[in-house]
Amino acid sequence: MTDSQLIREIKDGNVQLYNELMRRYERKILAFIFHMLKSTQMEAIAEDLCNETFYKAYRSLHSFREIEASFSTWLYTIARNTVLSELRKNKSVQVSLEQSGLTPHASFDAMPEQAMLRNEKVSMVREAINSLPEKQRSALILREYDQMDYQEIANILGQTVSSVKSLLFRARASVKLQLDPYFSEPIFEESKG
């Protein structure tokens, strides 16, 4: 059954089918919310905000119109707005990723030096992404992590496709600029004598 068919059935009174819609999107929405919350060390509430997103979507399902957007785009928009609302409530909470202690664990077969370098690189990339302005960060997460196309991102962020492309260009350029000193190969000059 497609999302459209499920939504029609739910609107016609078969509310038990909403569980199927939740099952289809819960992991993606939770991951998106988690990524949005990383820079604030509020990941612990990601699941609550995911549940709140699905609750809001259920309450507003009667107003959903497929002509304007796909269900997934509409749901991501609700998720984004829910997170932004929560962040506004907790404006004073600003913790860097380094302080959060979140670093990926290396496999046991990796050499300790390589694992340490990889963890350091991952932390630097996360920090660079977390330092982006909210719209750039959201666009980058939706494009790179959730593999959404420009139109979907534009619908979620309430922007035009060209604005999304510009946001992504600026986000990537900013991340590259922040990371270039760490990831570029040093150039050694031969000493004379």
Coordinates of C-alpha atoms in Angstrom, one line a residue:
M1 CA 0.0 0.0 0.0
T2 CA 1.4 3.4 -0.9
D3 CA 1.6 6.4 1.5
S4 CA -1.3 8.0 -0.4
Q5 CA -3.5 4.9 0.0
L6 CA -2.7 4.7 3.7
I7 CA -3.5 8.4 4.2
R8 CA -6.8 8.0 2.4
E9 CA -7.7 5.0 4.6
I10 CA -6.7 6.8 7.8
K11 CA -8.7 9.9 6.8
D12 CA -11.7 7.5 6.2
G13 CA -11.4 6.3 9.8
N14 CA -9.0 3.4 9.7
V15 CA -6.6 5.0 12.2
Q16 CA -4.8 1.8 13.0
L17 CA -3.0 2.2 9.7
Y18 CA -1.1 5.2 11.0
N19 CA 1.2 2.8 12.8
E20 CA 2.3 1.6 9.3
L21 CA 3.1 5.2 8.3
M22 CA 5.1 5.6 11.5
R23 CA 7.0 2.4 10.9
R24 CA 8.0 3.5 7.4
Y25 CA 9.4 6.9 8.5
E26 CA 10.4 6.6 12.2
R27 CA 14.1 5.7 11.7
K28 CA 14.6 8.4 9.1
I29 CA 12.9 11.1 11.1
L30 CA 14.7 10.1 14.3
A31 CA 18.0 10.2 12.5
F32 CA 17.2 13.6 11.1
I33 CA 16.2 15.0 14.5
F34 CA 19.3 13.5 16.1
H35 CA 21.5 15.2 13.5
M36 CA 19.8 18.5 14.1
L37 CA 20.3 18.2 17.9
K38 CA 23.9 17.2 17.9
S39 CA 25.4 20.6 18.3
T40 CA 23.4 21.3 21.4
Q41 CA 24.0 18.1 23.3
M42 CA 20.2 17.5 23.3
E43 CA 20.3 14.1 21.5
A44 CA 18.6 12.5 24.6
I45 CA 15.3 14.2 23.6
A46 CA 15.5 13.1 20.0
E47 CA 13.1 10.2 20.5
D48 CA 10.6 12.5 22.4
L49 CA 10.7 15.0 19.5
C50 CA 10.3 12.2 17.0
N51 CA 7.1 11.1 18.9
E52 CA 5.9 14.7 19.0
T53 CA 6.5 15.0 15.3
F54 CA 4.3 11.9 14.6
Y55 CA 1.7 13.1 17.0
K56 CA 1.5 16.6 15.3
A57 CA 1.4 14.9 11.9
Y58 CA -1.5 12.7 13.0
R59 CA -3.4 15.6 14.4
S60 CA -2.9 17.6 11.2
L61 CA -3.3 14.7 8.8
H62 CA -6.8 16.0 7.8
S63 CA -5.1 19.1 6.4
F64 CA -2.4 17.3 4.4
R65 CA -2.7 17.8 0.7
E66 CA -0.7 15.6 -1.6
I67 CA -0.9 18.2 -4.4
E68 CA 1.4 20.5 -2.4
A69 CA 4.0 18.0 -1.1
S70 CA 4.7 14.3 -0.6
F71 CA 4.0 12.9 2.8
S72 CA 7.7 12.5 3.6
T73 CA 8.4 16.1 2.7
W74 CA 5.5 17.2 4.9
L75 CA 6.7 15.0 7.8
Y76 CA 10.3 16.3 7.6
T77 CA 9.0 19.8 7.7
I78 CA 7.0 19.1 10.8
A79 CA 10.1 17.4 12.3
R80 CA 12.3 20.4 11.5
N81 CA 9.8 22.9 12.9
T82 CA 9.4 20.7 16.1
V83 CA 13.2 20.7 16.6
L84 CA 13.6 24.5 15.9
S85 CA 10.7 25.2 18.4
E86 CA 12.5 23.1 21.1
L87 CA 15.8 24.8 20.4
R88 CA 14.2 28.2 20.8
K89 CA 12.8 27.1 24.2
N90 CA 16.3 26.0 25.2
K91 CA 18.3 28.8 23.7
S92 CA 20.8 28.9 26.6
V93 CA 21.9 25.3 25.8
Q94 CA 25.0 25.6 23.6
V95 CA 27.5 22.8 23.9
S96 CA 30.1 21.8 21.4
L97 CA 30.3 18.3 20.0
E98 CA 33.7 17.9 21.7
Q99 CA 32.1 18.5 25.1
S100 CA 29.4 16.0 24.3
G101 CA 31.9 13.1 24.2
L102 CA 30.4 11.6 21.2
T103 CA 33.0 9.9 19.1
P104 CA 32.7 6.8 17.0
H105 CA 34.4 3.6 18.2
A106 CA 37.1 2.1 16.0
S107 CA 37.1 -1.6 15.2
F108 CA 39.5 -3.7 17.2
D109 CA 41.5 -4.7 14.2
A110 CA 42.4 -1.1 13.4
M111 CA 45.8 0.1 14.5
P112 CA 45.4 2.5 17.5
E113 CA 47.0 5.4 15.7
Q114 CA 44.7 5.0 12.7
A115 CA 41.6 4.8 14.9
M116 CA 42.7 7.9 16.8
L117 CA 43.2 9.8 13.6
R118 CA 39.9 8.7 12.1
N119 CA 38.1 9.6 15.3
E120 CA 39.7 13.0 15.3
K121 CA 38.8 13.6 11.6
V122 CA 35.2 12.5 12.3
S123 CA 35.0 15.0 15.2
M124 CA 36.4 17.8 13.1
V125 CA 33.8 17.1 10.3
R126 CA 31.0 17.0 12.9
E127 CA 32.2 20.2 14.5
A128 CA 32.5 21.9 11.1
I129 CA 28.9 20.9 10.2
N130 CA 27.6 21.8 13.6
S131 CA 29.1 25.3 13.3
L132 CA 27.0 26.1 10.1
P133 CA 24.0 28.3 10.3
E134 CA 20.8 26.4 10.8
K135 CA 19.5 26.4 7.3
Q136 CA 22.8 25.4 5.8
R137 CA 23.2 22.6 8.3
S138 CA 19.7 21.3 7.7
A139 CA 20.2 21.4 3.9
L140 CA 23.5 19.6 4.2
I141 CA 22.1 16.9 6.5
L142 CA 19.1 16.3 4.3
R143 CA 21.2 16.1 1.1
E144 CA 24.2 14.1 2.4
Y145 CA 22.7 12.0 5.2
D146 CA 19.2 11.5 4.0
Q147 CA 20.0 11.6 0.2
M148 CA 17.1 13.9 -0.6
D149 CA 16.8 15.7 -3.9
Y150 CA 16.9 19.5 -4.2
Q151 CA 13.1 19.9 -4.6
E152 CA 12.4 17.9 -1.4
I153 CA 14.9 19.9 0.6
A154 CA 13.4 23.1 -0.8
N155 CA 9.9 22.0 0.3
I156 CA 11.1 21.1 3.8
L157 CA 13.1 24.3 4.3
G158 CA 10.5 26.6 2.6
Q159 CA 13.1 27.7 0.0
T160 CA 13.4 27.6 -3.8
V161 CA 15.6 25.0 -5.4
S162 CA 18.1 27.6 -6.4
S163 CA 18.2 28.8 -2.7
V164 CA 18.9 25.2 -1.6
K165 CA 21.7 24.9 -4.1
S166 CA 23.1 28.1 -2.8
L167 CA 22.8 27.0 0.8
L168 CA 24.5 23.7 0.0
F169 CA 27.3 25.5 -1.9
R170 CA 27.9 27.8 1.0
A171 CA 27.7 25.0 3.5
R172 CA 30.2 22.8 1.6
A173 CA 32.5 25.7 1.1
S174 CA 32.4 26.6 4.8
V175 CA 33.1 23.0 5.8
K176 CA 35.9 22.8 3.3
L177 CA 37.4 26.0 4.5
Q178 CA 37.3 24.9 8.1
L179 CA 38.8 21.5 7.3
D180 CA 41.4 22.4 4.7
P181 CA 44.2 23.1 7.2
Y182 CA 43.7 19.7 8.7
F183 CA 43.2 17.5 5.6
S184 CA 45.4 19.1 3.0
E185 CA 48.8 17.4 2.3
P186 CA 51.7 19.5 3.5
I187 CA 54.1 20.7 0.9
F188 CA 57.7 20.2 1.8
E189 CA 60.3 22.3 0.2
E190 CA 63.7 20.8 -0.4
S191 CA 66.3 22.5 1.7
K192 CA 69.4 23.8 -0.1
G193 CA 72.8 22.8 1.1

